[in-house]
GROMACS .gro file of C-alpha atoms in nm:
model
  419
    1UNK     CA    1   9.028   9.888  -0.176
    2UNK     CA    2   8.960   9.721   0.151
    3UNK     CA    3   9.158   9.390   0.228
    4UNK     CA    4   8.866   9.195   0.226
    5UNK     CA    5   8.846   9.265  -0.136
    6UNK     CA    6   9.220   9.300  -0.251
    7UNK     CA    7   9.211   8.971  -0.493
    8UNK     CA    8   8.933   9.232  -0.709
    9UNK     CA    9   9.252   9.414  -0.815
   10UNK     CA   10   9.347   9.146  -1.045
   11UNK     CA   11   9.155   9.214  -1.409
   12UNK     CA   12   9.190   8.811  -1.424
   13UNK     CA   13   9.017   8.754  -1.093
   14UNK     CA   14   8.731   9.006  -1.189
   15UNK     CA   15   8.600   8.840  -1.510
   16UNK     CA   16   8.681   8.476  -1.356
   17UNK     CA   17   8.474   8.579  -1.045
   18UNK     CA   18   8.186   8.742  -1.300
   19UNK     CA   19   8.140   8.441  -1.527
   20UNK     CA   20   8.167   8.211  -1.156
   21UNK     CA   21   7.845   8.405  -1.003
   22UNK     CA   22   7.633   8.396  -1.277
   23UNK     CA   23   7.665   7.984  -1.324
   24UNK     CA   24   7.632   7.983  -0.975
   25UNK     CA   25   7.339   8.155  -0.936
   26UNK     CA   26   7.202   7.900  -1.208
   27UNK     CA   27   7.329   7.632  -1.020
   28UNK     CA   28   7.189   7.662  -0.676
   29UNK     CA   29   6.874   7.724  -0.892
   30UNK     CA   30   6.869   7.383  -1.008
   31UNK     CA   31   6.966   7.219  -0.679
   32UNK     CA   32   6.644   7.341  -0.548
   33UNK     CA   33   6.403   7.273  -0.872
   34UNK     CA   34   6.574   6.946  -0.901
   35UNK     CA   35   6.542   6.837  -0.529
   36UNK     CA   36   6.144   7.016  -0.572
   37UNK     CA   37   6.117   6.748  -0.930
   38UNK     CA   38   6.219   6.467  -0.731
   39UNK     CA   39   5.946   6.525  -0.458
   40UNK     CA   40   5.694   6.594  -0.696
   41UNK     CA   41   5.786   6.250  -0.870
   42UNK     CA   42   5.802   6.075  -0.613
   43UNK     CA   43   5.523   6.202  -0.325
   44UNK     CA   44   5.774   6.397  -0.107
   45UNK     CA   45   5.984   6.058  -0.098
   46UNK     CA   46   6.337   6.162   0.140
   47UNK     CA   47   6.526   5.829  -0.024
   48UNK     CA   48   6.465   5.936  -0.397
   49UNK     CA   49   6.656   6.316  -0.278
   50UNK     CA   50   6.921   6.092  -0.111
   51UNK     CA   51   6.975   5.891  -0.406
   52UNK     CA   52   6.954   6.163  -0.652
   53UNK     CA   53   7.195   6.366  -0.412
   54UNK     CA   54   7.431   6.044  -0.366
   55UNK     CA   55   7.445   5.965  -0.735
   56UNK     CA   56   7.484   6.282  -0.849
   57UNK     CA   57   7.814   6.301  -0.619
   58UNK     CA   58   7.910   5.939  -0.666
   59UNK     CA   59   8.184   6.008  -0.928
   60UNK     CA   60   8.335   6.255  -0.673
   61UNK     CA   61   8.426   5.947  -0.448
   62UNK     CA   62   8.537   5.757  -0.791
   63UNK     CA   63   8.695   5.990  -1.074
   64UNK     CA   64   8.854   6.222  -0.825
   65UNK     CA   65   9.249   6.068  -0.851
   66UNK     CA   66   9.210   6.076  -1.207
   67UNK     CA   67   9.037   6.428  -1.228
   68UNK     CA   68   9.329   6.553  -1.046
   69UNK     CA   69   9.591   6.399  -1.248
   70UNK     CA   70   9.415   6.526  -1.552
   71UNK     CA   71   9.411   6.888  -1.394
   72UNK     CA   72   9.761   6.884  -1.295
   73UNK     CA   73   9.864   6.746  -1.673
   74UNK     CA   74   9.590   6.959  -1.875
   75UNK     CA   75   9.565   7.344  -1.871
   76UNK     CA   76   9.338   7.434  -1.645
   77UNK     CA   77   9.206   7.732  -1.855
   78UNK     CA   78   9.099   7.492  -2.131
   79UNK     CA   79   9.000   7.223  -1.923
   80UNK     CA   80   8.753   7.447  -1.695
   81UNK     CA   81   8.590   7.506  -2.028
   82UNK     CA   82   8.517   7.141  -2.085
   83UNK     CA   83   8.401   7.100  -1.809
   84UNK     CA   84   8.156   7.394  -1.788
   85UNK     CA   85   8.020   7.251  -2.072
   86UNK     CA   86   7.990   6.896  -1.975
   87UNK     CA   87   7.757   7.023  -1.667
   88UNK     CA   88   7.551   7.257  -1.896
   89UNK     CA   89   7.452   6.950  -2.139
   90UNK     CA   90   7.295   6.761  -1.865
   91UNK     CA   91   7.091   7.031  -1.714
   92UNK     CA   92   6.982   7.102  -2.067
   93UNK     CA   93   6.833   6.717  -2.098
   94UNK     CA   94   6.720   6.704  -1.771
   95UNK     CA   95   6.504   7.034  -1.829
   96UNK     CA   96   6.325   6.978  -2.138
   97UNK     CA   97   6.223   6.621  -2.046
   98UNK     CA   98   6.039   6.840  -1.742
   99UNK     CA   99   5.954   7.100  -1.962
  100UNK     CA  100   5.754   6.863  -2.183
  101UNK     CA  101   5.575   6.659  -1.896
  102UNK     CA  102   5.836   6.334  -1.979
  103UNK     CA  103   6.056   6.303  -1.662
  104UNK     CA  104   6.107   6.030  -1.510
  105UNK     CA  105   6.287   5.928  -1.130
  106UNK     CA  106   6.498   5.742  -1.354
  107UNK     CA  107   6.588   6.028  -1.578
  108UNK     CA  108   6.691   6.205  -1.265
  109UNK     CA  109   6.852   5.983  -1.132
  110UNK     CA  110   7.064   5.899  -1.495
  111UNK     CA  111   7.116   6.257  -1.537
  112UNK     CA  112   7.230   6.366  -1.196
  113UNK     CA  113   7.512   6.072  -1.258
  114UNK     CA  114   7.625   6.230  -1.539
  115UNK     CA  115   7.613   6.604  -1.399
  116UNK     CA  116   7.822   6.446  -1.161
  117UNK     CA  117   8.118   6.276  -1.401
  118UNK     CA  118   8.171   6.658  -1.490
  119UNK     CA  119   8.159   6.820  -1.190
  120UNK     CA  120   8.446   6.570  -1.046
  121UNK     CA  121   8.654   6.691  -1.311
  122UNK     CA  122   8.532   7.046  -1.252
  123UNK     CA  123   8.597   7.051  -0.883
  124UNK     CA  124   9.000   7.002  -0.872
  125UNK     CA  125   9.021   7.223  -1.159
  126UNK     CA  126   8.865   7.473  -1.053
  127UNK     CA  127   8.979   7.470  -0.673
  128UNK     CA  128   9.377   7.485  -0.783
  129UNK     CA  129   9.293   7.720  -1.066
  130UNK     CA  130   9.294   7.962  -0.811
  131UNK     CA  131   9.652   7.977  -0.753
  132UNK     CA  132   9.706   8.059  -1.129
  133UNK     CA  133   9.452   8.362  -1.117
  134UNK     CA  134   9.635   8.570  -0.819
  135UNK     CA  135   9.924   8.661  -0.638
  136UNK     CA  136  10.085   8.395  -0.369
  137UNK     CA  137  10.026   8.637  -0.092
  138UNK     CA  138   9.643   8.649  -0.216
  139UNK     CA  139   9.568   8.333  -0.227
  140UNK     CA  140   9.373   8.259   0.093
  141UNK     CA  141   9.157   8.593   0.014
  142UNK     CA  142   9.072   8.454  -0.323
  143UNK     CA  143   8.928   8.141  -0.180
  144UNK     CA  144   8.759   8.347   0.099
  145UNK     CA  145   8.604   8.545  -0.224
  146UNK     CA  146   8.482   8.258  -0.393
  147UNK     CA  147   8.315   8.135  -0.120
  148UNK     CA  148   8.137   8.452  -0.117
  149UNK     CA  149   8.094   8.436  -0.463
  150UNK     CA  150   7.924   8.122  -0.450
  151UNK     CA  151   7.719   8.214  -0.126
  152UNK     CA  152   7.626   8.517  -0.263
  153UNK     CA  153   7.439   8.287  -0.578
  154UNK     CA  154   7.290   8.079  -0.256
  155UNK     CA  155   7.095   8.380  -0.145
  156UNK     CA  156   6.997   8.485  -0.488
  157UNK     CA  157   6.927   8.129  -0.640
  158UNK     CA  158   6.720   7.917  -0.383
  159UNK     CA  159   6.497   8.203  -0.339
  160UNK     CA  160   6.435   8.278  -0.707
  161UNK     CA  161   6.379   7.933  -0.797
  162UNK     CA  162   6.105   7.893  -0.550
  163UNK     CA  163   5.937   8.226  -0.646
  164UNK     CA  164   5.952   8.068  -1.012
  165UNK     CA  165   5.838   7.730  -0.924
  166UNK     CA  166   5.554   7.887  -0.736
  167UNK     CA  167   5.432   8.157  -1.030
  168UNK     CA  168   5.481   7.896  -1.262
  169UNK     CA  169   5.265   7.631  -1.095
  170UNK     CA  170   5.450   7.439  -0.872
  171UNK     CA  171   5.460   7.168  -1.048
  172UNK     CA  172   5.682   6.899  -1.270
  173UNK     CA  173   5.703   7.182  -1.601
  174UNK     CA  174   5.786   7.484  -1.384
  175UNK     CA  175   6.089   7.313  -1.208
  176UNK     CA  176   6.206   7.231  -1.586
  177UNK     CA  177   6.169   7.646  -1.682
  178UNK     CA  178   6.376   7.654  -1.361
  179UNK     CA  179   6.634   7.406  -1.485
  180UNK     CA  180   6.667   7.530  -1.812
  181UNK     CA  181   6.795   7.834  -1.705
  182UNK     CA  182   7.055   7.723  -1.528
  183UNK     CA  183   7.158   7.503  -1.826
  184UNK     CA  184   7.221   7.812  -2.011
  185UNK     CA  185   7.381   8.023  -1.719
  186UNK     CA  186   7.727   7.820  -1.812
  187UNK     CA  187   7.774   8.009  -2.106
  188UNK     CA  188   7.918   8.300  -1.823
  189UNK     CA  189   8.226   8.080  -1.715
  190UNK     CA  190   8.272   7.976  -2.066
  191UNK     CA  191   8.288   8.325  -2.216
  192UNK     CA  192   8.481   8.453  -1.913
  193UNK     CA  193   8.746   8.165  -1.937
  194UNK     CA  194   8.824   8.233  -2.344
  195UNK     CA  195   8.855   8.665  -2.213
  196UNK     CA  196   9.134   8.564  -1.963
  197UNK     CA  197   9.502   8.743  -2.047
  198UNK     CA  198   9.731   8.433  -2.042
  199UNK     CA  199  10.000   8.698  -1.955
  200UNK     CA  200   9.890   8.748  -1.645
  201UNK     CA  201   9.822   8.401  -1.522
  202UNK     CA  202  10.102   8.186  -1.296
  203UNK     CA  203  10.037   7.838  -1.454
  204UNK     CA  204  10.310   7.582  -1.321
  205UNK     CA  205  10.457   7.336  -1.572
  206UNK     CA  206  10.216   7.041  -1.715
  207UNK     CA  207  10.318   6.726  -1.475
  208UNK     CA  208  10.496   6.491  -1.739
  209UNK     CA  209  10.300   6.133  -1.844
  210UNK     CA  210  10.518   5.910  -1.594
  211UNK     CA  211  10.405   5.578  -1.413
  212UNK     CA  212  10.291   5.607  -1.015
  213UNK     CA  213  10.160   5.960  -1.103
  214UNK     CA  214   9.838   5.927  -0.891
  215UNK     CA  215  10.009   5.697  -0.628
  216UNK     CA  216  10.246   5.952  -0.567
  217UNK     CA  217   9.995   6.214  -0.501
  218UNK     CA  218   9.894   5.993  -0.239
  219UNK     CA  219  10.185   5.907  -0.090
  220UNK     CA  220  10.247   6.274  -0.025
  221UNK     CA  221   9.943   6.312   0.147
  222UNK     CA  222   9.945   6.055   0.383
  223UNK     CA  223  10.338   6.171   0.458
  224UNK     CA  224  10.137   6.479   0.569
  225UNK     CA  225   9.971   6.487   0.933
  226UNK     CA  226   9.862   6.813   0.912
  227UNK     CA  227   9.682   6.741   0.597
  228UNK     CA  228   9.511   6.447   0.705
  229UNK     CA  229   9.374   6.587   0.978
  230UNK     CA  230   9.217   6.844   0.751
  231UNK     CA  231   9.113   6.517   0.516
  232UNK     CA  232   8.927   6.384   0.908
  233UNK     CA  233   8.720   6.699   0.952
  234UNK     CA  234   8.635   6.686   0.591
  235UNK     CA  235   8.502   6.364   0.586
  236UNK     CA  236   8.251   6.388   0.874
  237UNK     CA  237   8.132   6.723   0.805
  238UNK     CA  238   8.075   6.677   0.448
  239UNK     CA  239   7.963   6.285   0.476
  240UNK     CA  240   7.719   6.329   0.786
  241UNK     CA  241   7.668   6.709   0.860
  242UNK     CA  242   7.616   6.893   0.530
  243UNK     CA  243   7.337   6.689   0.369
  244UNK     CA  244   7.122   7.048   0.364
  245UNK     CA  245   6.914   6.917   0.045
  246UNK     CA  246   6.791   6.631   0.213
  247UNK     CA  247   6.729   6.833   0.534
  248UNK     CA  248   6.585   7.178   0.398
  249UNK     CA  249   6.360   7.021   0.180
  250UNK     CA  250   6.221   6.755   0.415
  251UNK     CA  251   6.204   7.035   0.729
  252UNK     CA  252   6.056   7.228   0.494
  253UNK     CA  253   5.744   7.005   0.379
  254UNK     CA  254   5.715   6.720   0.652
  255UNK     CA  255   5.781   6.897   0.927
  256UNK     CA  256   5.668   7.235   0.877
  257UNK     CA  257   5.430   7.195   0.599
  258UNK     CA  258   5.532   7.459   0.389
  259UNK     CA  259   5.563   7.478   0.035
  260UNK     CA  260   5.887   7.606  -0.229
  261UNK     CA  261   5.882   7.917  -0.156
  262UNK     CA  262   5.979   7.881   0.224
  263UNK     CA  263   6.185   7.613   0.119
  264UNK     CA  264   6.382   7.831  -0.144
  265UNK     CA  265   6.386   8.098   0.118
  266UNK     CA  266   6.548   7.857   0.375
  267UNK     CA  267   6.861   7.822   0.155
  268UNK     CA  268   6.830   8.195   0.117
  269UNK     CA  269   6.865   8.252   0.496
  270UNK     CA  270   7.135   8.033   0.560
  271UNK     CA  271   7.332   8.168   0.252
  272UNK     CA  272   7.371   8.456   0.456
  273UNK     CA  273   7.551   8.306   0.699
  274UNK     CA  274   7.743   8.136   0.482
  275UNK     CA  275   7.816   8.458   0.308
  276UNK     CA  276   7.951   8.643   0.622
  277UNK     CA  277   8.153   8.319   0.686
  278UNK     CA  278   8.346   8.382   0.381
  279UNK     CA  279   8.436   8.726   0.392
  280UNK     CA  280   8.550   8.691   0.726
  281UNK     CA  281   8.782   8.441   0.618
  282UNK     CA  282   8.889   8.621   0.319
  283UNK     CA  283   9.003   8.890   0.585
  284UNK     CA  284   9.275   8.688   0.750
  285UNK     CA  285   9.623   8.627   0.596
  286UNK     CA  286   9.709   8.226   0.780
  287UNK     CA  287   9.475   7.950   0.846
  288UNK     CA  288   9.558   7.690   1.115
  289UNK     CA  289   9.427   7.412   1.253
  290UNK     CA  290   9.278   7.498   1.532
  291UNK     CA  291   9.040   7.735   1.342
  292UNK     CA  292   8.923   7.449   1.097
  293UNK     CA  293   8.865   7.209   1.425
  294UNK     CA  294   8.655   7.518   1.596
  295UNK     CA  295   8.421   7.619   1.294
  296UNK     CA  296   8.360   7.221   1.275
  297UNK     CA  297   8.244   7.194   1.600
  298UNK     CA  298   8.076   7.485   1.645
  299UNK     CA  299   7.876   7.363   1.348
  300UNK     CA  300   7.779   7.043   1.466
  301UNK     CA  301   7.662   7.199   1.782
  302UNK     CA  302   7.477   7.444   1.555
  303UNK     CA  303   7.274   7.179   1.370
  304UNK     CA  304   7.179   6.938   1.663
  305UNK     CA  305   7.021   7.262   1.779
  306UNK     CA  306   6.845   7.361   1.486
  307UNK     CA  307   6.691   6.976   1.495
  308UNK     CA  308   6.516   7.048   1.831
  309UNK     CA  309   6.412   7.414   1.673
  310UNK     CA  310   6.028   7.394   1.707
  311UNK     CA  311   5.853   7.606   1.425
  312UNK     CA  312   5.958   7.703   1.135
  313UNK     CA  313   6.011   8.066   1.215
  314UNK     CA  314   6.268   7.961   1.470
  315UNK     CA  315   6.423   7.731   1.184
  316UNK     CA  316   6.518   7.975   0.979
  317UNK     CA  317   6.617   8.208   1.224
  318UNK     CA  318   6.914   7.948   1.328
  319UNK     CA  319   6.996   7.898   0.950
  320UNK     CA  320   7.206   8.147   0.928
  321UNK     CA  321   7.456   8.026   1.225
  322UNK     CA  322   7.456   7.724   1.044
  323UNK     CA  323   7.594   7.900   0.705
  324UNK     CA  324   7.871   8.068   0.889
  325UNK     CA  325   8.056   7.825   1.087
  326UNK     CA  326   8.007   7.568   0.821
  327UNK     CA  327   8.159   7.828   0.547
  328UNK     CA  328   8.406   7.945   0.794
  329UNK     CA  329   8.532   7.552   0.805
  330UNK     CA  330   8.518   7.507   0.455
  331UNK     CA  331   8.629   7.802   0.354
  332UNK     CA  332   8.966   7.765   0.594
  333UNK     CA  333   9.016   7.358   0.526
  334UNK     CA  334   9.026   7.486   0.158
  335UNK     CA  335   9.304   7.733   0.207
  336UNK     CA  336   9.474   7.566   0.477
  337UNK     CA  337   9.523   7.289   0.175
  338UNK     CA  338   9.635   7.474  -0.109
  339UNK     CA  339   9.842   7.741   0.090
  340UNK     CA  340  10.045   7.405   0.244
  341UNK     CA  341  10.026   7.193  -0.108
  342UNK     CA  342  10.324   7.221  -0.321
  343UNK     CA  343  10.260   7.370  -0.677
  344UNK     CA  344  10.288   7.063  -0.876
  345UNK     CA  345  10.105   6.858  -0.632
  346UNK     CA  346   9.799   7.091  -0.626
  347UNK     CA  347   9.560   6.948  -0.852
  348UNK     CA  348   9.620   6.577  -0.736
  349UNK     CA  349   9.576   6.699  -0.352
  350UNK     CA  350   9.251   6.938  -0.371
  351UNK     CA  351   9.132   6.610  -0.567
  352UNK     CA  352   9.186   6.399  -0.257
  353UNK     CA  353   9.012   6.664  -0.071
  354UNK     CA  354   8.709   6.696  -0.291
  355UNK     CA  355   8.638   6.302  -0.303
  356UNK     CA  356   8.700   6.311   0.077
  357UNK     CA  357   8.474   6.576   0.104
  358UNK     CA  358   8.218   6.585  -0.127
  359UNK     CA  359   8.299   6.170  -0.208
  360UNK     CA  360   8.097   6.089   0.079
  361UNK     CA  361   7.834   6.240   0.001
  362UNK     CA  362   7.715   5.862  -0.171
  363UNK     CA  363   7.792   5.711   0.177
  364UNK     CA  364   7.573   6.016   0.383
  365UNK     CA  365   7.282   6.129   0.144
  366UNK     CA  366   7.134   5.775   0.095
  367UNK     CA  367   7.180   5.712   0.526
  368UNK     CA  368   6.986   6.010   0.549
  369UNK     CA  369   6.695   5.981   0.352
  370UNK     CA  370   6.687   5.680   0.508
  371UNK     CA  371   6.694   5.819   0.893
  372UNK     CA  372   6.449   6.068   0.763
  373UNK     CA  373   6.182   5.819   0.623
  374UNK     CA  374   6.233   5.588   0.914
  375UNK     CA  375   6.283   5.818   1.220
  376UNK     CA  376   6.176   6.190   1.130
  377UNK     CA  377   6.341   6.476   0.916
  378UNK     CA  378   6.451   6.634   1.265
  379UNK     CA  379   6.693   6.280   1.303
  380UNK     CA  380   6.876   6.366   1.013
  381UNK     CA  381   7.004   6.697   1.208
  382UNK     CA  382   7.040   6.554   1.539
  383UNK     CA  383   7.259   6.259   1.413
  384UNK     CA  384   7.437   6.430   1.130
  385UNK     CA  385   7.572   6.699   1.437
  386UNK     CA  386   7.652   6.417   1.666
  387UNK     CA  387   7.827   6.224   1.439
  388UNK     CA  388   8.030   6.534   1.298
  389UNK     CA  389   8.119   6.650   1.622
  390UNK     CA  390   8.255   6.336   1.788
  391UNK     CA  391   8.427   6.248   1.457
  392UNK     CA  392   8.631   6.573   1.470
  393UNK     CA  393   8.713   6.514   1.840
  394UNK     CA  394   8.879   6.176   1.750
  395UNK     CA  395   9.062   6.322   1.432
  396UNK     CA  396   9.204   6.551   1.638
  397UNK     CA  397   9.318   6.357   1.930
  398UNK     CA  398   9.468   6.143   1.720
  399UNK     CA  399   9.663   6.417   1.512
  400UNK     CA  400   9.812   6.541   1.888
  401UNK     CA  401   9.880   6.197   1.962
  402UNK     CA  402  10.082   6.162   1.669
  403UNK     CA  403  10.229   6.529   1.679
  404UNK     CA  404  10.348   6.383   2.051
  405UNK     CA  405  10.497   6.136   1.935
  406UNK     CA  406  10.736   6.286   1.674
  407UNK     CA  407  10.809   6.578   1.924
  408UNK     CA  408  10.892   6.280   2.179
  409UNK     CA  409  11.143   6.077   1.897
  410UNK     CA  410  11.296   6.399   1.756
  411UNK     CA  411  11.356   6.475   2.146
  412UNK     CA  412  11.533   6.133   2.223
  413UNK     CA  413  11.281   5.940   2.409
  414UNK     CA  414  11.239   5.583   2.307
  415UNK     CA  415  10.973   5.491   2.039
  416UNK     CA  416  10.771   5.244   2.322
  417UNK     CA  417  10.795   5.500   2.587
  418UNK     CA  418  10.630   5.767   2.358
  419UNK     CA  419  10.382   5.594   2.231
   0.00000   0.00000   0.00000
């Protein structure tokens, strides 16, 4: 089997991966017939999409300590499960109300809240999970994997949704076919999760009930420079730079005047960069930082260009460059966390990381829509590059600072002269 692929080996891995594509598949389905409700409920309003994106991510910025401590004190297996189901209820709502011509922006809104509360305690879950499903010596190829698995559902999922929307009518009761499905797409993970052999999983012990628990998952982050730095690049990317369903869909119908169709197919086309972004990182064996602060940059530069892109034709075309070095950042910040995250600290730390990451979301999405409505869709690209890019330059000069420092003290040279 080629080494790109070697996690596949594990019968564990397999059905896990299976049951992961199909719900994602469903899931990037419903990212683009919810975004395509909100419009239609609205009149193509970009503040309603950053609300709906910002609440529906809100509880990433607020459960996430918690969600970790719960993932590092409740199997994993059985908790996955849960939450699988917790995300498939909403969906379920939120689809019938369009199927029968009752949605509301407030429904939306309400139900993209609580789509949220269960995806926060998906997320760190989910992410350390991982590390049960595969060898130590895997692990950063089973992240790369995922990451394809879930790009691979981006190309499939955006694209199918709009062709569905479209035969269906375009309107409020085609997006809620749309949504429907995915509601019933968790039953994969669900099913896949109960077929798991518990022999061949590496679960560490259940973290004990003991005061401090979250404060001491914390602590040993911020004892961790080479962590936080990976926390910096995180925050700006994810905050200002990946807000592509306020983007895509506003490129798509303010500024190219195009319907859901090209704007399914615009997720499709970067999904393939995205895609090749994850199986080259599944290839290598070590992450460092200088690979996470390079794919970060690189991105930023990527998306102030595709802002200035002209037509639409050109648009797409630079989509793809956009998937891949913001996949090949993700994709290495993940591992670079877990790979250098001690076992019983996991679930707490990929926690941080999510409500770092995704947390900001809240803080980003609503600026957005905002910079969109006020300025021009093409603003929310040239701004959310700038502001990723210099943001990871500071990060990182002040991680060598600091990394000067220490060298200086454990050297000998006096705290004031070093710093």
């Amino acid at each position: 089997m080629s080494p790109t692929f070697r996690s596949l080996r594990n019968p564990n891995y397999r059905l896990y991966a299976a049951g992961s594509l199909v719900s994602n598949v469903g899931t990037w389905m419903q990212r683009v017939a919810q975004d395509w409700l909100v419009l239609q409920l609205t009149g193509n309003s970009g503040t309603a999409i950053g609300i709906t994106t910002g609440l529906q991510f809100l509880p990433f910025l607020l459960l996430s300590p918690v969600a970790g401590l719960v993932a590092d004190r409740i199997p994993k297996r059985r908790l996955l499960q849960l939450t699988n189901l917790g995300m498939a209820l909403p969906a379920l709502v939120l689809g019938l109300l369009a199927l029968t011509g009752q949605a509301q922006i407030w429904h939306v809104y309400v139900l993209a809240l609580l789509l949220g509360v269960s995806s926060a305690f998906d997320a760190p879950a989910r992410q350390s999970f991982v590390s049960e499903l595969v060898e130590p010596e895997d692990l950063t190829n089973a992240v790369g994997l995922n990451s394809a698995n879930f790009n691979s559902a981006r190309i499939v999922g955006p694209a199918l949704a709009g062709v569905l929307i479209a035969a269906l009518g375009g309107g409020v009761i085609a997006t809620g076919w749309v949504i429907l499905l995915n509601a019933v797409s968790y039953a994969a993970p669900i099913s896949m999760l109960r077929s798991l052999d518990p022999r061949l999983l590496h679960s560490p012990d259940v973290v004990p009930r003991v005061p401090g628990a979250i404060r001491a998952g914390v602590g040993y982050v911020r004892r961790r420079p080479d962590l936080l730095l990976i926390l910096a690049i995180v925050f700006f990317t994810g905050t200002f730079g990946l807000n592509f369903q306020i983007t895509s869909a506003l490129m798509a119908t303010k500024v190219f005047d195009k319907g859901p169709t090209e704007y399914g197919l615009l997720g499709t086309f970067m999904a393939f960069g995205s895609l090749g972004g994850s199986l080259i990182a599944a290839r290598r064996e070590r992450v460092r930082h200088r690979l996470v602060v390079g794919a970060a940059l690189a991105f930023a530069v990527v998306e102030i260009a595709a802002g200035l892109m002209p037509t639409y034709l050109t648009f797409a075309l630079l989509t793809p460059l956009l998937g891949i070095t913001a996949l090949t950042m993700i994709t290495s910040a993940n591992a670079f966390m877990q790979l250098n995250t001690d076992a019983g600290m996991r679930g707490r730390v990929m926690a941080l990381y999510m409500m770092i990451f995704i947390g900001g979301t809240p803080l980003g999405a609503p600026f957005m829509g905002w910079i969109a409505e006020a300025f021009g869709a093409r603003w929310t690209l040239l701004l959310g590059g700038g502001i990723t890019g210099l943001g990871v330059l500071a990060a990182s000069a002040l991680f060598l600072r600091a990394r000067r420092v220490r060298e200086d003290a454990a050297a000998g040279v006096p705290e004031a002269v070093a710093a």
